[in-house]
Short mmCIF file of C-alpha atoms in Angstrom, two decimals:
data_model
loop_
_atom_site.label_atom_id
_atom_site.label_comp_id
_atom_site.label_asym_id
_atom_site.label_seq_id
_atom_site.Cartn_x
_atom_site.Cartn_y
_atom_site.Cartn_z
CA MET V 1 -0.89 1.87 -21.10
CA ARG V 2 2.82 2.69 -21.00
CA ARG V 3 5.86 0.73 -19.83
CA ILE V 4 7.62 1.77 -16.65
CA GLY V 5 11.06 2.60 -18.09
CA PRO V 6 10.00 5.10 -20.81
CA VAL V 7 7.80 6.96 -18.31
CA LEU V 8 10.62 7.33 -15.78
CA GLU V 9 13.06 8.40 -18.48
CA GLU V 10 10.65 11.01 -19.78
CA MET V 11 10.19 12.44 -16.31
CA ALA V 12 13.98 12.49 -15.78
CA ARG V 13 14.59 14.35 -19.09
CA ARG V 14 12.12 17.05 -18.11
CA HIS V 15 14.22 17.85 -15.05
CA LEU V 16 17.64 17.94 -16.74
CA GLY V 17 19.64 20.99 -17.68
CA ALA V 18 21.22 21.79 -21.06
CA GLY V 19 23.35 19.29 -22.97
CA THR V 20 23.53 17.28 -26.13
CA ARG V 21 20.92 14.65 -26.93
CA SER V 22 23.28 11.80 -26.01
CA GLU V 23 24.31 13.49 -22.80
CA ARG V 24 20.72 14.10 -21.78
CA ARG V 25 19.82 10.49 -22.61
CA ARG V 26 22.77 9.17 -20.55
CA SER V 27 21.97 11.48 -17.63
CA ALA V 28 18.30 10.55 -17.70
CA ARG V 29 19.25 6.86 -17.68
CA GLU V 30 21.51 7.35 -14.66
CA ARG V 31 18.78 9.22 -12.83
CA VAL V 32 16.28 6.38 -13.53
CA LEU V 33 18.66 3.66 -12.28
CA ASP V 34 19.48 5.70 -9.18
CA ALA V 35 15.83 6.26 -8.43
CA LEU V 36 15.02 2.54 -8.88
CA ARG V 37 17.82 1.60 -6.51
CA ARG V 38 16.68 4.05 -3.89
CA ALA V 39 13.06 2.85 -4.22
CA GLN V 40 14.22 -0.82 -3.71
CA LEU V 41 13.28 -1.87 -7.24
CA PRO V 42 15.27 -3.99 -9.76
CA ALA V 43 17.12 -1.96 -12.40
CA GLU V 44 17.08 -4.68 -15.08
CA GLN V 45 15.80 -3.91 -18.58
CA GLN V 46 13.31 -6.75 -18.21
CA PHE V 47 11.69 -4.96 -15.27
CA LEU V 48 11.63 -1.58 -17.06
CA ARG V 49 9.70 -3.13 -19.94
CA ARG V 50 6.81 -4.21 -17.72
CA TYR V 51 3.44 -2.46 -17.54
CA PRO V 52 1.94 -1.36 -14.19
CA HIS V 53 -0.65 -4.14 -14.21
CA GLN V 54 2.20 -6.68 -14.35
CA LEU V 55 3.50 -5.51 -10.92
CA SER V 56 2.38 -6.40 -7.41
CA GLY V 57 0.66 -3.65 -5.38
CA GLY V 58 3.89 -3.19 -3.41
CA GLN V 59 5.96 -2.80 -6.59
CA GLN V 60 3.45 -0.29 -7.97
CA GLN V 61 3.81 1.77 -4.77
CA ARG V 62 7.62 1.78 -5.08
CA VAL V 63 7.42 2.81 -8.75
CA VAL V 64 5.45 5.89 -7.57
CA LEU V 65 8.28 6.61 -5.07
CA ALA V 66 10.80 6.25 -7.90
CA GLN V 67 8.83 8.75 -10.00
CA ALA V 68 9.28 11.30 -7.21
CA LEU V 69 12.95 10.52 -6.67
CA VAL V 70 13.90 10.77 -10.34
CA CYS V 71 12.99 14.50 -10.19
CA ARG V 72 15.59 15.14 -7.40
CA PRO V 73 13.01 17.04 -5.27
CA ARG V 74 13.46 19.44 -2.36
CA VAL V 75 10.14 18.35 -0.78
CA VAL V 76 8.57 14.91 -1.01
CA VAL V 77 4.89 14.40 -0.19
CA ALA V 78 4.77 10.66 0.58
CA ASP V 79 1.13 9.51 0.45
CA GLU V 80 0.98 6.02 2.03
CA PRO V 81 4.44 4.98 0.69
CA THR V 82 4.47 1.72 2.72
CA THR V 83 0.97 0.55 1.89
CA GLY V 84 0.94 -3.04 0.65
CA GLN V 85 4.63 -3.54 1.47
CA ASP V 86 6.17 -6.43 3.32
CA ALA V 87 7.98 -5.69 6.60
CA LEU V 88 11.46 -5.82 5.02
CA THR V 89 10.56 -3.48 2.12
CA ARG V 90 8.69 -1.18 4.51
CA ALA V 91 11.82 -0.87 6.65
CA GLN V 92 13.88 -0.10 3.55
CA VAL V 93 11.44 2.57 2.34
CA VAL V 94 11.48 4.16 5.78
CA GLU V 95 15.29 4.17 5.75
CA GLU V 96 15.31 5.72 2.30
CA LEU V 97 12.97 8.50 3.49
CA ARG V 98 15.18 9.02 6.51
CA ILE V 99 18.20 9.37 4.23
CA LEU V 100 16.31 11.95 2.20
CA THR V 101 15.68 14.08 5.30
CA ALA V 102 19.40 13.74 6.25
CA GLN V 103 20.18 15.18 2.79
CA GLY V 104 18.00 18.26 3.57
CA ILE V 105 14.90 17.06 1.72
CA ALA V 106 11.68 17.74 3.62
CA VAL V 107 9.22 14.83 3.83
CA LEU V 108 5.51 15.25 4.46
CA LEU V 109 4.25 11.77 5.30
CA LEU V 110 0.58 10.81 4.93
CA THR V 111 0.07 7.40 6.47
CA HIS V 112 -2.10 5.04 8.54
CA ASP V 113 0.93 2.99 9.68
CA LEU V 114 1.72 4.11 13.24
CA ASP V 115 4.96 2.13 13.36
CA VAL V 116 6.20 4.09 10.34
CA VAL V 117 5.18 7.32 12.07
CA ARG V 118 7.08 6.32 15.17
CA SER V 119 10.16 5.37 13.18
CA LEU V 120 10.31 8.38 10.94
CA ALA V 121 8.33 11.42 12.00
CA GLU V 122 9.43 14.27 14.25
CA GLN V 123 6.14 16.14 14.31
CA VAL V 124 2.67 14.57 14.00
CA LEU V 125 -0.67 16.07 13.04
CA VAL V 126 -3.81 13.88 13.59
CA MET V 127 -6.67 14.68 11.25
CA ARG V 128 -10.35 13.73 11.41
CA ASP V 129 -13.22 14.96 9.26
CA GLY V 130 -11.01 17.65 7.67
CA ARG V 131 -9.78 19.09 10.97
CA ILE V 132 -6.51 18.73 12.87
CA VAL V 133 -7.57 17.36 16.27
CA GLU V 134 -4.14 16.91 17.83
CA SER V 135 -0.56 17.80 16.99
CA GLY V 136 2.89 17.79 18.60
CA CYS V 137 6.10 15.79 18.69
CA ALA V 138 5.72 12.15 17.65
CA GLY V 139 6.71 10.78 21.05
CA GLN V 140 4.12 12.85 22.91
CA VAL V 141 1.18 12.38 20.49
CA LEU V 142 1.58 8.59 20.07
CA GLY V 143 3.02 7.88 23.53
CA ALA V 144 0.44 9.89 25.50
CA PRO V 145 -2.39 10.90 23.13
CA GLU V 146 -4.91 13.39 24.49
CA HIS V 147 -7.68 13.48 21.91
CA GLU V 148 -10.21 10.61 21.96
CA TYR V 149 -9.69 9.83 18.28
CA THR V 150 -5.91 9.64 18.62
CA GLN V 151 -6.37 7.37 21.62
CA ARG V 152 -8.61 5.05 19.59
CA LEU V 153 -6.12 4.91 16.73
CA VAL V 154 -3.29 3.92 19.08
CA GLU V 155 -5.33 1.37 21.01
CA SER V 156 -6.72 -0.28 17.85
CA GLN V 157 -3.31 -1.19 16.44
CA LEU V 158 -3.23 -4.99 15.91
CA SER V 159 -0.43 -6.94 17.54
CA ALA V 160 1.50 -9.59 15.60
CA GLU V 161 1.41 -11.89 18.66
CA PRO V 162 -0.63 -15.06 17.82
CA SER V 163 -4.07 -14.84 19.28
CA GLU V 164 -6.33 -17.55 20.59
CA GLN V 165 -8.65 -18.37 17.72
CA ASP V 166 -9.75 -21.55 15.99
CA GLY V 167 -8.48 -20.57 12.58
CA GLY V 168 -11.48 -22.11 10.91
CA GLY V 169 -11.36 -25.61 9.49
CA GLU V 170 -7.96 -26.68 10.90
CA GLU V 171 -9.34 -30.12 11.63
CA ALA V 172 -11.11 -30.49 8.28
CA SER V 173 -9.74 -33.34 6.25
CA ARG V 174 -11.39 -32.76 2.84
CA ALA V 175 -9.65 -30.30 0.53
CA LEU V 176 -11.97 -27.74 -1.01
CA VAL V 177 -9.39 -26.19 -3.31
CA GLY V 178 -6.25 -27.94 -4.50
CA VAL V 179 -3.43 -26.25 -6.45
CA HIS V 180 -0.91 -28.69 -7.92
CA GLY V 181 2.37 -27.92 -9.75
CA LEU V 182 1.26 -24.44 -10.82
CA ASP V 183 3.47 -22.33 -13.07
CA ALA V 184 2.49 -18.78 -14.11
CA GLY V 185 4.02 -15.53 -15.15
CA HIS V 186 3.90 -12.36 -17.24
CA ARG V 187 5.24 -12.64 -20.76
CA ARG V 188 8.83 -14.01 -20.32
CA THR V 189 8.87 -13.42 -16.61
CA THR V 190 8.14 -16.43 -14.36
CA THR V 191 6.11 -15.45 -11.34
CA LEU V 192 5.12 -18.86 -9.90
CA GLU V 193 7.07 -22.08 -10.21
CA ASN V 194 5.69 -25.51 -9.22
CA VAL V 195 3.37 -24.16 -6.56
CA SER V 196 1.12 -26.56 -4.65
CA LEU V 197 -1.39 -25.56 -1.96
CA GLU V 198 -4.52 -27.07 -0.46
CA ILE V 199 -7.34 -25.20 1.30
CA ALA V 200 -9.86 -27.19 3.39
CA GLU V 201 -13.53 -26.39 3.79
CA GLY V 202 -14.01 -23.45 6.19
CA GLU V 203 -10.23 -23.06 6.72
CA ARG V 204 -8.51 -19.67 7.10
CA VAL V 205 -5.18 -19.59 5.26
CA ALA V 206 -2.90 -16.57 5.15
CA LEU V 207 -0.51 -16.25 2.18
CA VAL V 208 2.50 -14.06 3.08
CA GLY V 209 5.76 -13.10 1.51
CA ARG V 210 7.74 -10.18 0.14
CA SER V 211 6.19 -7.74 -2.35
CA GLY V 212 6.40 -9.25 -5.84
CA SER V 213 6.90 -12.78 -4.57
CA GLY V 214 3.81 -14.07 -6.41
CA LYS V 215 1.06 -13.98 -3.80
CA THR V 216 -1.47 -12.03 -5.87
CA THR V 217 -0.67 -14.00 -9.04
CA LEU V 218 -1.42 -17.26 -7.19
CA ALA V 219 -4.69 -15.90 -5.85
CA ARG V 220 -5.70 -14.58 -9.30
CA CYS V 221 -4.91 -17.96 -10.85
CA ILE V 222 -7.23 -19.65 -8.32
CA ALA V 223 -9.94 -17.14 -9.16
CA GLY V 224 -9.45 -17.50 -12.92
CA LEU V 225 -8.24 -13.95 -13.38
CA HIS V 226 -4.74 -14.94 -14.53
CA PRO V 227 -3.95 -17.92 -16.80
CA ALA V 228 -1.59 -20.63 -15.59
CA ARG V 229 1.15 -21.92 -17.87
CA SER V 230 0.99 -25.44 -16.39
CA GLY V 231 -0.36 -27.35 -13.44
CA ASN V 232 -3.99 -27.52 -12.36
CA ILE V 233 -6.45 -26.06 -9.88
CA ARG V 234 -9.24 -28.25 -8.55
CA LEU V 235 -12.45 -27.36 -6.78
CA ASP V 236 -13.99 -30.32 -4.95
CA GLY V 237 -11.68 -32.62 -7.00
CA VAL V 238 -12.91 -31.15 -10.37
CA ASP V 239 -10.38 -29.33 -12.61
CA LEU V 240 -11.18 -25.63 -13.00
CA PRO V 241 -10.64 -23.95 -16.39
CA SER V 242 -7.68 -21.64 -16.25
CA ARG V 243 -9.55 -18.64 -17.70
CA LEU V 244 -12.51 -16.97 -16.05
CA ARG V 245 -14.74 -16.87 -19.13
CA LYS V 246 -14.54 -20.66 -19.48
CA ARG V 247 -15.88 -21.35 -15.97
CA THR V 248 -19.48 -22.06 -15.28
CA ARG V 249 -21.72 -19.67 -13.35
CA GLU V 250 -21.64 -22.11 -10.40
CA GLN V 251 -17.83 -22.17 -10.43
CA LEU V 252 -17.73 -18.37 -10.55
CA ALA V 253 -20.08 -18.12 -7.59
CA ARG V 254 -18.06 -20.56 -5.48
CA ILE V 255 -14.78 -18.60 -5.61
CA GLN V 256 -15.03 -14.84 -4.98
CA TYR V 257 -12.28 -12.22 -4.91
CA VAL V 258 -12.12 -9.02 -2.81
CA PHE V 259 -9.51 -6.68 -4.24
CA GLN V 260 -6.85 -4.55 -2.55
CA ASP V 261 -8.16 -1.32 -4.07
CA ALA V 262 -11.84 -1.43 -3.19
CA ARG V 263 -12.54 1.91 -4.92
CA ALA V 264 -11.08 0.77 -8.22
CA SER V 265 -13.17 -2.39 -8.12
CA PHE V 266 -16.43 -0.34 -8.32
CA ASN V 267 -17.88 1.38 -11.36
CA GLU V 268 -17.73 5.04 -10.44
CA PHE V 269 -20.96 5.92 -12.31
CA VAL V 270 -23.28 3.28 -10.79
CA PRO V 271 -24.71 3.40 -7.24
CA VAL V 272 -22.98 0.97 -4.83
CA LEU V 273 -26.25 -0.83 -4.03
CA ASP V 274 -26.86 -1.74 -7.64
CA GLN V 275 -23.35 -3.14 -8.03
CA VAL V 276 -23.57 -5.21 -4.80
CA ALA V 277 -26.97 -6.60 -5.63
CA ARG V 278 -25.84 -7.50 -9.18
CA THR V 279 -23.82 -10.41 -7.76
CA ALA V 280 -26.98 -12.17 -6.59
CA GLU V 281 -28.67 -11.47 -9.90
CA LEU V 282 -25.86 -12.78 -12.13
CA LEU V 283 -24.50 -15.64 -10.10
CA ARG V 284 -27.58 -16.95 -8.24
CA GLY V 285 -30.33 -15.92 -10.61
CA VAL V 286 -32.20 -13.83 -8.01
CA GLN V 287 -34.71 -11.37 -9.43
CA ARG V 288 -33.70 -7.69 -9.11
CA PRO V 289 -36.18 -6.59 -6.36
CA SER V 290 -35.20 -9.59 -4.18
CA ALA V 291 -31.48 -9.07 -4.89
CA HIS V 292 -31.77 -5.44 -3.78
CA ALA V 293 -33.66 -6.39 -0.64
CA GLU V 294 -31.06 -9.09 0.21
CA ALA V 295 -28.22 -6.71 -0.45
CA LEU V 296 -29.74 -3.93 1.70
CA GLU V 297 -30.26 -6.39 4.58
CA MET V 298 -26.63 -7.56 4.48
CA LEU V 299 -25.22 -4.07 3.97
CA ALA V 300 -27.17 -2.94 7.03
CA ARG V 301 -25.55 -5.79 8.98
CA VAL V 302 -22.12 -4.34 8.24
CA GLY V 303 -23.14 -0.84 9.23
CA LEU V 304 -23.97 0.64 5.82
CA ALA V 305 -27.32 2.51 5.67
CA GLU V 306 -29.55 2.52 2.65
CA SER V 307 -29.01 6.24 2.16
CA THR V 308 -25.28 5.61 1.99
CA VAL V 309 -25.22 2.71 -0.49
CA ARG V 310 -27.66 4.39 -2.87
CA ARG V 311 -24.89 6.89 -3.63
CA ARG V 312 -22.06 6.45 -6.11
CA PRO V 313 -18.70 5.07 -4.83
CA ALA V 314 -17.06 8.53 -4.71
CA ALA V 315 -19.38 9.48 -1.82
CA LEU V 316 -18.19 6.57 0.36
CA SER V 317 -14.96 6.25 2.42
CA GLY V 318 -12.39 3.56 1.74
CA GLY V 319 -13.59 1.57 4.77
CA GLU V 320 -17.20 1.78 3.65
CA LEU V 321 -16.31 0.57 0.16
CA GLN V 322 -14.30 -2.31 1.59
CA ARG V 323 -17.32 -3.43 3.60
CA ALA V 324 -19.51 -3.11 0.50
CA ALA V 325 -16.98 -5.19 -1.46
CA LEU V 326 -17.11 -7.90 1.15
CA VAL V 327 -20.92 -8.00 1.00
CA ARG V 328 -20.84 -8.06 -2.82
CA ALA V 329 -18.57 -11.12 -2.77
CA LEU V 330 -20.54 -12.96 -0.08
CA LEU V 331 -23.89 -12.46 -1.87
CA SER V 332 -22.89 -15.22 -4.32
CA GLY V 333 -22.72 -17.71 -1.45
CA PRO V 334 -19.06 -18.61 -2.06
CA ASP V 335 -17.14 -21.66 -0.77
CA LEU V 336 -13.84 -19.73 -0.96
CA LEU V 337 -13.37 -16.00 -0.29
CA ILE V 338 -10.04 -14.55 -1.42
CA CYS V 339 -9.13 -11.26 0.26
CA ASP V 340 -6.13 -9.44 -1.24
CA GLU V 341 -4.63 -6.87 1.14
CA ILE V 342 -8.08 -5.58 2.03
CA THR V 343 -6.84 -3.81 5.19
CA SER V 344 -3.95 -1.93 3.64
CA GLY V 345 -4.36 1.84 3.46
CA LEU V 346 -6.95 1.89 6.25
CA ASP V 347 -6.44 3.58 9.62
CA THR V 348 -5.94 1.30 12.60
CA ALA V 349 -9.47 1.70 13.93
CA THR V 350 -11.08 0.90 10.56
CA GLN V 351 -8.62 -1.91 10.01
CA ALA V 352 -9.50 -3.56 13.33
CA GLY V 353 -13.16 -3.19 12.46
CA ILE V 354 -12.67 -4.85 9.02
CA VAL V 355 -10.73 -7.76 10.58
CA GLU V 356 -13.51 -8.31 13.16
CA LEU V 357 -16.18 -8.04 10.50
CA LEU V 358 -14.41 -10.41 8.13
CA ALA V 359 -14.10 -13.06 10.87
CA GLU V 360 -17.75 -12.73 11.68
CA LEU V 361 -18.88 -12.81 8.08
CA GLN V 362 -16.65 -15.73 7.12
CA GLN V 363 -17.78 -17.75 10.08
CA GLY V 364 -21.43 -16.98 9.35
CA ALA V 365 -21.07 -17.90 5.65
CA GLY V 366 -19.11 -21.05 6.49
CA CYS V 367 -16.71 -20.44 3.58
CA ALA V 368 -12.96 -20.92 3.45
CA LEU V 369 -10.77 -17.81 3.45
CA LEU V 370 -7.52 -17.15 1.59
CA LEU V 371 -6.01 -14.02 3.06
CA ILE V 372 -3.17 -12.23 1.24
CA THR V 373 -1.50 -9.75 3.53
CA HIS V 374 1.78 -8.21 4.65
CA ASP V 375 0.35 -7.37 8.03
CA PHE V 376 1.30 -10.02 10.60
CA GLY V 377 -1.13 -8.47 13.04
CA VAL V 378 -3.97 -9.41 10.65
CA VAL V 379 -2.43 -12.89 10.22
CA ALA V 380 -2.24 -13.35 13.99
CA HIS V 381 -5.91 -12.42 14.46
CA LEU V 382 -7.45 -14.19 11.46
CA ALA V 383 -5.44 -17.12 10.10
CA GLY V 384 -5.32 -20.69 11.31
CA ARG V 385 -2.62 -21.67 8.88
CA VAL V 386 0.12 -19.72 7.03
CA ALA V 387 1.81 -20.37 3.68
CA VAL V 388 4.95 -18.42 2.96
CA ILE V 389 5.83 -17.70 -0.68
CA ASP V 390 9.30 -16.54 -1.75
CA GLN V 391 10.42 -15.89 -5.32
CA GLY V 392 7.42 -17.76 -6.79
CA ARG V 393 7.69 -20.83 -4.54
CA ILE V 394 5.94 -21.85 -1.35
CA VAL V 395 8.85 -22.34 1.08
CA GLU V 396 7.00 -22.90 4.38
CA GLN V 397 3.54 -23.93 5.62
CA GLY V 398 2.17 -24.55 9.02
CA ALA V 399 -0.09 -23.42 11.85
CA ALA V 400 -0.07 -19.64 12.23
CA ALA V 401 1.13 -19.71 15.83
CA ALA V 402 4.06 -21.95 14.93
CA VAL V 403 5.08 -19.96 11.87
CA LEU V 404 4.90 -16.63 13.64
CA THR V 405 6.80 -17.76 16.72
CA SER V 406 9.22 -20.41 15.36
CA PRO V 407 9.77 -19.77 11.62
CA GLU V 408 12.00 -22.33 9.87
CA HIS V 409 12.81 -20.93 6.44
CA ALA V 410 15.22 -18.01 6.04
CA ALA V 411 12.62 -15.88 4.19
CA THR V 412 10.05 -16.38 6.93
CA ARG V 413 12.60 -15.63 9.67
CA ALA V 414 13.52 -12.37 7.90
CA LEU V 415 9.88 -11.28 7.67
CA VAL V 416 9.13 -12.12 11.27
CA ALA V 417 12.31 -10.41 12.42
CA ALA V 418 11.52 -7.29 10.40
CA THR V 419 8.02 -7.13 11.85
CA ALA V 420 9.35 -7.47 15.36
CA GLY V 421 12.12 -5.02 14.65
CA ALA V 422 9.65 -2.43 13.38
CA GLY V 423 7.82 -2.50 16.72
CA GLU V 424 11.04 -2.35 18.76
CA ASP V 425 12.53 0.43 16.62
CA ALA V 426 9.33 2.40 16.76
CA ALA V 427 9.10 1.99 20.53
CA GLY V 428 12.69 3.11 20.92
CA ALA V 429 12.16 6.11 18.64
CA THR V 430 9.06 7.15 20.60
CA LEU V 431 10.85 6.73 23.93
CA GLY V 432 13.85 8.74 22.73
CA ARG V 433 11.73 11.57 21.45
CA THR V 434 9.66 11.54 24.63
CA ARG V 435 12.82 11.88 26.72
CA GLY V 436 14.05 14.57 24.36
#
């Protein structure tokens, strides 16, 4: 409900010493600009006037980091600070945290990203079910894990090397969804400019790019969740209304969206089963008893027992809610499934399970998949084709193997290099600590 700038300035003023009103205002402003710079965020007034919902998930995460930095802390508890970040931004955030430790600030890092742990942490504690199951120096714990759970986490980490998979629909000739000359933005800010993209029936397309480049805005435009300023979106050659409420029930059913924050996409007061089954009721006209039976059958297929899904969302883990969200979307019988960073914030074992499950469900449903992700490991294991977006424009498209191994555009090369560099730096850090 509040703009970013005033919130940061209010926090800064609460941590200032004595002084005149103008001095405190100037000092607060300086603190805010410094915190934005250190969190890798733009310091322009236009950015400070935006609301949180007008930011990408990665930008929101960095605003949270800026909120901590503006207070000039002695200890920073960083809870998943790199979730939803592209490889370049992730490396910058890690470097900023490293600088904080060099300045004598202690950092307690809570994360699922093992490369970040290898790059930054000195000591590691591995937790499961509320207990510490293994601890020690980073090189020892991640280089030669002893506990079965730690071993599973390390072994489940997805590689960014292209895998042998069909990609789904690569040979299809008919376009299911066509985006042509799309412009979109927030108020006076342009987020997308003259974007064109086609997705064939059954095809798996990954949309990658830096945080804030426009990936989620494009996906939300396709789903009718964000209005376009110009251009058109077609489904089977028929123009789709820009706004969700103007689309028919059939059009709503054919394009489904799975959100980055699965927990926030569920009503906290209603049992998960009721919310999942509601999709079949509303979009396919299935009667409630049949919808519940169909939902229970599909939820069981993804490993969610009836006793689990009859609870409210708070009683389920993030991985369980993500599986329930996938089932909820697929119950409409969609032709296009849009998955927005659905593996971010999950541990490596759960992430690998979600990737495998998504491939199985997508293939079984026969729908196309638009995958928004910063994780090139997920891209390598799921996508047949990749589209790279940079500053609101699609700058490169091609087969996933070609883009990941021989990128052509400078933005793509930077992302691929940063991903490769993270693995190399992490391996070097682990080796160095092991020798130490």
